[in-house]
Each structure stands twice: as structure tokens, then as C-alpha cells.
mmCIF file of C-alpha atoms in Angstrom:
data_model
loop_
_atom_site.group_PDB
_atom_site.id
_atom_site.type_symbol
_atom_site.label_atom_id
_atom_site.label_comp_id
_atom_site.label_asym_id
_atom_site.label_seq_id
_atom_site.Cartn_x
_atom_site.Cartn_y
_atom_site.Cartn_z
ATOM 1 C CA GLN S 1 11.409 54.126 -31.052
ATOM 2 C CA LYS S 2 7.784 54.174 -32.188
ATOM 3 C CA GLN S 3 7.046 51.289 -29.792
ATOM 4 C CA PHE S 4 8.407 53.346 -26.878
ATOM 5 C CA TRP S 5 5.999 56.218 -27.535
ATOM 6 C CA LYS S 6 3.062 53.823 -28.000
ATOM 7 C CA ARG S 7 3.907 52.171 -24.677
ATOM 8 C CA CYS S 8 4.166 55.569 -22.947
ATOM 9 C CA TYR S 9 0.761 56.544 -24.308
ATOM 10 C CA HIS S 10 -0.769 53.193 -23.264
ATOM 11 C CA ILE S 11 0.664 53.389 -19.729
ATOM 12 C CA CYS S 12 -0.564 56.952 -19.193
ATOM 13 C CA THR S 13 -4.008 56.601 -20.763
ATOM 14 C CA GLU S 14 -4.935 52.985 -19.964
ATOM 15 C CA PRO S 15 -2.830 51.955 -16.949
ATOM 16 C CA THR S 16 -5.236 49.284 -15.680
ATOM 17 C CA GLU S 17 -5.216 47.507 -19.036
ATOM 18 C CA PHE S 18 -1.444 47.906 -19.455
ATOM 19 C CA PHE S 19 -0.557 46.528 -16.016
ATOM 20 C CA SER S 20 -3.186 43.744 -16.224
ATOM 21 C CA LYS S 21 -1.560 42.426 -19.392
ATOM 22 C CA LEU S 22 2.025 42.963 -18.208
ATOM 23 C CA LYS S 23 4.128 39.810 -18.367
ATOM 24 C CA THR S 24 7.593 40.301 -16.914
ATOM 25 C CA ALA S 25 10.131 37.809 -18.230
ATOM 26 C CA SER S 26 13.106 39.919 -17.137
ATOM 27 C CA ILE S 27 13.900 43.391 -15.863
ATOM 28 C CA ARG S 28 15.612 44.328 -19.154
ATOM 29 C CA SER S 29 12.616 45.848 -20.979
ATOM 30 C CA PRO S 30 11.308 47.850 -18.002
ATOM 31 C CA LEU S 31 14.843 49.076 -17.269
ATOM 32 C CA ILE S 32 15.400 50.199 -20.867
ATOM 33 C CA HIS S 33 11.995 51.908 -20.820
ATOM 34 C CA PHE S 34 12.915 53.717 -17.586
ATOM 35 C CA ILE S 35 16.288 54.835 -18.991
ATOM 36 C CA ASN S 36 14.533 56.186 -22.092
ATOM 37 C CA VAL S 37 12.019 58.065 -19.925
ATOM 38 C CA ILE S 38 14.809 59.627 -17.854
ATOM 39 C CA PHE S 39 16.819 60.386 -21.003
ATOM 40 C CA VAL S 40 13.927 62.202 -22.712
ATOM 41 C CA GLY S 41 12.576 63.808 -19.526
ATOM 42 C CA MET S 42 15.901 65.084 -18.230
ATOM 43 C CA GLY S 43 17.028 66.058 -21.729
ATOM 44 C CA THR S 44 13.919 68.213 -22.112
ATOM 45 C CA PHE S 45 14.400 69.646 -18.629
ATOM 46 C CA ILE S 46 18.048 70.551 -19.321
ATOM 47 C CA LEU S 47 17.210 72.116 -22.689
ATOM 48 C CA ILE S 48 14.375 74.247 -21.298
ATOM 49 C CA ALA S 49 16.195 75.258 -18.101
ATOM 50 C CA GLY S 50 19.462 75.892 -19.976
ATOM 51 C CA ALA S 51 17.711 78.052 -22.561
ATOM 52 C CA ILE S 52 15.918 80.097 -19.894
ATOM 53 C CA ILE S 53 19.086 80.613 -17.841
ATOM 54 C CA SER S 54 21.102 81.454 -20.986
ATOM 55 C CA ILE S 55 18.537 84.084 -22.021
ATOM 56 C CA ILE S 56 18.622 85.617 -18.536
ATOM 57 C CA LEU S 57 22.443 85.645 -18.493
ATOM 58 C CA ALA S 58 22.545 87.223 -21.961
ATOM 59 C CA ALA S 59 20.058 89.892 -20.857
ATOM 60 C CA LEU S 60 22.263 90.638 -17.834
ATOM 61 C CA GLY S 61 25.349 90.892 -20.049
ATOM 62 C CA LYS S 62 26.921 87.777 -18.513
ATOM 63 C CA VAL S 63 27.316 85.867 -21.786
ATOM 64 C CA HIS S 64 30.657 84.401 -20.656
ATOM 65 C CA TYR S 65 28.783 82.193 -18.122
ATOM 66 C CA ILE S 66 26.511 80.533 -20.693
ATOM 67 C CA GLY S 67 29.056 77.805 -21.518
ATOM 68 C CA TRP S 68 29.176 76.907 -17.833
ATOM 69 C CA VAL S 69 25.394 76.614 -17.744
ATOM 70 C CA TRP S 70 25.472 74.001 -20.515
ATOM 71 C CA LEU S 71 28.441 72.156 -18.986
ATOM 72 C CA ILE S 72 26.658 71.941 -15.624
ATOM 73 C CA GLY S 73 23.512 70.858 -17.470
ATOM 74 C CA ALA S 74 25.403 68.055 -19.226
ATOM 75 C CA ILE S 75 26.900 66.866 -15.933
ATOM 76 C CA TYR S 76 23.474 67.012 -14.277
ATOM 77 C CA PHE S 77 21.968 65.054 -17.191
ATOM 78 C CA ILE S 78 24.548 62.254 -16.915
ATOM 79 C CA ALA S 79 24.309 62.207 -13.114
ATOM 80 C CA ALA S 80 20.499 61.994 -13.279
ATOM 81 C CA ILE S 81 20.676 58.887 -15.448
ATOM 82 C CA VAL S 82 23.441 57.245 -13.395
ATOM 83 C CA ILE S 83 21.830 58.040 -10.017
ATOM 84 C CA ASN S 84 18.245 57.186 -10.966
ATOM 85 C CA ILE S 85 19.028 53.616 -12.003
ATOM 86 C CA PRO S 86 20.097 52.450 -8.506
ATOM 87 C CA ILE S 87 17.270 54.529 -7.007
ATOM 88 C CA LEU S 88 14.814 52.598 -9.203
ATOM 89 C CA PHE S 89 16.160 49.288 -7.867
ATOM 90 C CA ILE S 90 15.998 50.546 -4.264
ATOM 91 C CA ASN S 91 12.423 51.834 -4.713
ATOM 92 C CA ALA S 92 11.327 48.558 -6.287
ATOM 93 C CA GLY S 93 12.963 46.648 -3.412
ATOM 94 C CA VAL S 94 11.208 48.742 -0.774
ATOM 95 C CA TYR S 95 7.859 48.433 -2.563
ATOM 96 C CA HIS S 96 8.385 44.692 -2.937
ATOM 97 C CA LEU S 97 9.021 44.365 0.798
ATOM 98 C CA PHE S 98 5.704 46.070 1.525
ATOM 99 C CA VAL S 99 3.937 44.087 -1.202
ATOM 100 C CA ARG S 100 5.143 40.910 0.529
ATOM 101 C CA LEU S 101 3.771 42.204 3.845
ATOM 102 C CA PHE S 102 0.373 42.466 2.146
ATOM 103 C CA LYS S 103 0.707 38.948 0.674
ATOM 104 C CA GLY S 104 1.298 39.995 -2.941
ATOM 105 C CA LYS S 105 1.653 37.126 -5.398
ATOM 106 C CA GLY S 106 4.099 38.542 -7.947
ATOM 107 C CA SER S 107 7.887 38.401 -8.054
ATOM 108 C CA PHE S 108 10.477 41.151 -7.613
ATOM 109 C CA LYS S 109 10.621 41.379 -11.417
ATOM 110 C CA ASP S 110 6.905 42.230 -11.409
ATOM 111 C CA THR S 111 7.377 44.926 -8.773
ATOM 112 C CA PHE S 112 10.378 46.287 -10.641
ATOM 113 C CA ALA S 113 8.419 46.411 -13.914
ATOM 114 C CA ALA S 114 5.442 48.134 -12.258
ATOM 115 C CA THR S 115 7.770 50.679 -10.619
ATOM 116 C CA ALA S 116 9.782 51.332 -13.803
ATOM 117 C CA TYR S 117 6.766 51.671 -16.084
ATOM 118 C CA ALA S 118 4.940 53.835 -13.532
ATOM 119 C CA MET S 119 7.706 56.424 -13.944
ATOM 120 C CA THR S 120 6.579 57.077 -17.536
ATOM 121 C CA PRO S 121 4.970 60.490 -16.752
ATOM 122 C CA ALA S 122 8.439 61.708 -15.703
ATOM 123 C CA ILE S 123 9.033 62.128 -19.414
ATOM 124 C CA LEU S 124 7.262 65.488 -18.989
ATOM 125 C CA ILE S 125 9.504 66.666 -16.128
ATOM 126 C CA GLY S 126 10.832 69.473 -18.315
ATOM 127 C CA ILE S 127 7.460 71.188 -18.054
ATOM 128 C CA PHE S 128 8.003 72.631 -14.576
ATOM 129 C CA ILE S 129 4.386 73.371 -13.701
ATOM 130 C CA LEU S 130 3.398 69.739 -14.178
ATOM 131 C CA ASN S 131 5.906 68.313 -11.672
ATOM 132 C CA MET S 132 3.551 67.980 -8.675
ATOM 133 C CA ILE S 133 0.724 66.596 -10.814
ATOM 134 C CA LEU S 134 3.174 64.144 -12.394
ATOM 135 C CA GLY S 135 4.382 63.036 -8.963
ATOM 136 C CA ILE S 136 0.842 62.248 -7.874
ATOM 137 C CA TYR S 137 0.071 60.453 -11.146
ATOM 138 C CA ILE S 138 3.241 58.357 -10.813
ATOM 139 C CA ILE S 139 2.026 57.230 -7.368
ATOM 140 C CA VAL S 140 -1.398 56.384 -8.856
ATOM 141 C CA LEU S 141 0.283 54.341 -11.610
ATOM 142 C CA GLN S 142 2.454 52.543 -9.046
ATOM 143 C CA CYS S 143 -0.659 51.616 -7.031
ATOM 144 C CA ILE S 144 -2.414 50.293 -10.152
ATOM 145 C CA GLY S 145 0.711 48.440 -11.286
ATOM 146 C CA ILE S 146 1.339 46.831 -7.896
ATOM 147 C CA SER S 147 -2.342 45.891 -7.594
ATOM 148 C CA LYS S 148 -2.438 44.194 -10.992
ATOM 149 C CA VAL S 149 0.923 42.393 -11.043
ATOM 150 C CA HIS S 150 0.575 41.133 -7.453
ATOM 151 C CA LYS S 151 -3.184 40.414 -7.505
ATOM 152 C CA LEU S 152 -3.717 42.723 -4.504
ATOM 153 C CA SER S 153 -6.770 44.809 -3.768
ATOM 154 C CA ILE S 154 -6.328 48.467 -4.639
ATOM 155 C CA GLY S 155 -6.442 49.292 -0.899
ATOM 156 C CA LYS S 156 -3.548 46.963 -0.100
ATOM 157 C CA SER S 157 -1.516 48.220 -3.053
ATOM 158 C CA VAL S 158 -2.133 51.838 -1.980
ATOM 159 C CA ALA S 159 -0.871 50.909 1.492
ATOM 160 C CA ALA S 160 2.154 49.077 0.023
ATOM 161 C CA VAL S 161 3.071 52.186 -1.992
ATOM 162 C CA LEU S 162 2.155 54.948 0.474
ATOM 163 C CA LEU S 163 3.606 53.414 3.657
ATOM 164 C CA PRO S 164 7.229 53.572 2.415
ATOM 165 C CA ILE S 165 6.633 57.118 1.167
ATOM 166 C CA ALA S 166 5.177 58.114 4.549
ATOM 167 C CA LEU S 167 8.107 56.480 6.344
ATOM 168 C CA MET S 168 10.600 58.384 4.159
ATOM 169 C CA ILE S 169 8.789 61.689 4.751
ATOM 170 C CA GLY S 170 8.799 60.935 8.481
ATOM 171 C CA LEU S 171 12.500 60.114 8.385
ATOM 172 C CA VAL S 172 13.295 63.336 6.518
ATOM 173 C CA PHE S 173 11.212 65.283 9.045
ATOM 174 C CA VAL S 174 13.103 63.703 11.971
ATOM 175 C CA VAL S 175 16.459 64.520 10.320
ATOM 176 C CA TYR S 176 15.363 68.143 9.793
ATOM 177 C CA VAL S 177 14.255 68.412 13.437
ATOM 178 C CA ILE S 178 17.598 67.033 14.629
ATOM 179 C CA ILE S 179 19.502 69.459 12.395
ATOM 180 C CA TYR S 180 17.299 72.325 13.596
ATOM 181 C CA ILE S 181 17.964 71.404 17.235
ATOM 182 C CA PHE S 182 21.746 71.308 16.645
ATOM 183 C CA VAL S 183 21.699 74.632 14.798
ATOM 184 C CA LEU S 184 19.549 76.219 17.483
ATOM 185 C CA ALA S 185 21.795 74.825 20.227
ATOM 186 C CA SER S 186 24.920 76.182 18.515
ATOM 187 C CA ILE S 187 23.332 79.631 18.119
ATOM 188 C CA LEU S 188 22.139 79.782 21.732
ATOM 189 C CA GLY S 189 25.518 78.585 22.860
#
């Protein structure tokens, strides 16, 4: 438990040193670290959001809905853990593909570890205002991690991390445009 918090602090305050010294024997430790981060981060998020919504419902005289808020929160909490594990593997796989394109020297385990440990700031996801800053810092940590574990220049690791993100944003944009066109066509008849 104490080791987890020390590692979180080290990753967030000295990422270059942490990722330079990272030796990945298996994906077990990074996976457990990631699960702990999601557990604490989502737990905090659910507690804060649930408390705020419960207070609002109580103020509106809708106390009978508060139990539902906590049930939905519990389901969301479990779903977040279950869904984020395969997403971590997919993200690591996509990053590893791009790392290979840039001639990275590490293994998939190294990419997986860098991706999992880079998610450490998500532990603060319950503090809503920090979410965008955390997202940017996670990307910075992924770039540092990929650079160190694959012996890539920072420029190549930035490209290996940002290209898949740009492609996903582009894909989402195309899907939204297609949906917009279909909706507009159905309205105009």
C-alpha cells in the first residue's frame, strides 16, 4: 500500500527518472498499479459526485432517489474497472504499433508498462476541475515513458503517442459528420 503511493509520487514528480529505471519483467505489476489507480480515482469520483447529487436531491425533496444514485454509482465504478482494463491493452497495442514504426527498441511489455504507469494522474479524476490538466499530463508521461523504455528521441515518442490520438480524433470527427449528414437528410426529407 505504502509502495503504491511512493510509486505514484515518483511517477508524477520524477517521470524521466522513473521511466529510465523501469525494468519490465511482466505486465503484472503495471497492471496491478493501473487497477489501483482506477480503483482509487473512480472511487473518489463516485464518492464526490454521489455526495453532490445526493445533496441536490435532498434539497429538492427527492430523497427517495438517493439510493438509485449510489446504485448507479456502484455499477459505474465496477464498469469503469472492467472496461478500462481492455482499453489499457488496446491503447498499449496501438502505441506499440507506432513505436515500432519509429524503430523503438523495447518490447510490448515495455510499452504496456509505460502506458499503465502513465495513467497514474488519473488517481485525481474525482477532482473535476483537474481533468483536462490531468489528460495533458498523462500524454506527457506517456511520451516520456515511451521515449525511455524504447530508447527513442522525445520527438519520435511524441509522434508515436500523438499520431494515434490524432487519428482517433479524426475518426470521431468523421463519424460525427456522417451522423450529422444523415440527421440533416432525414429532417430535410
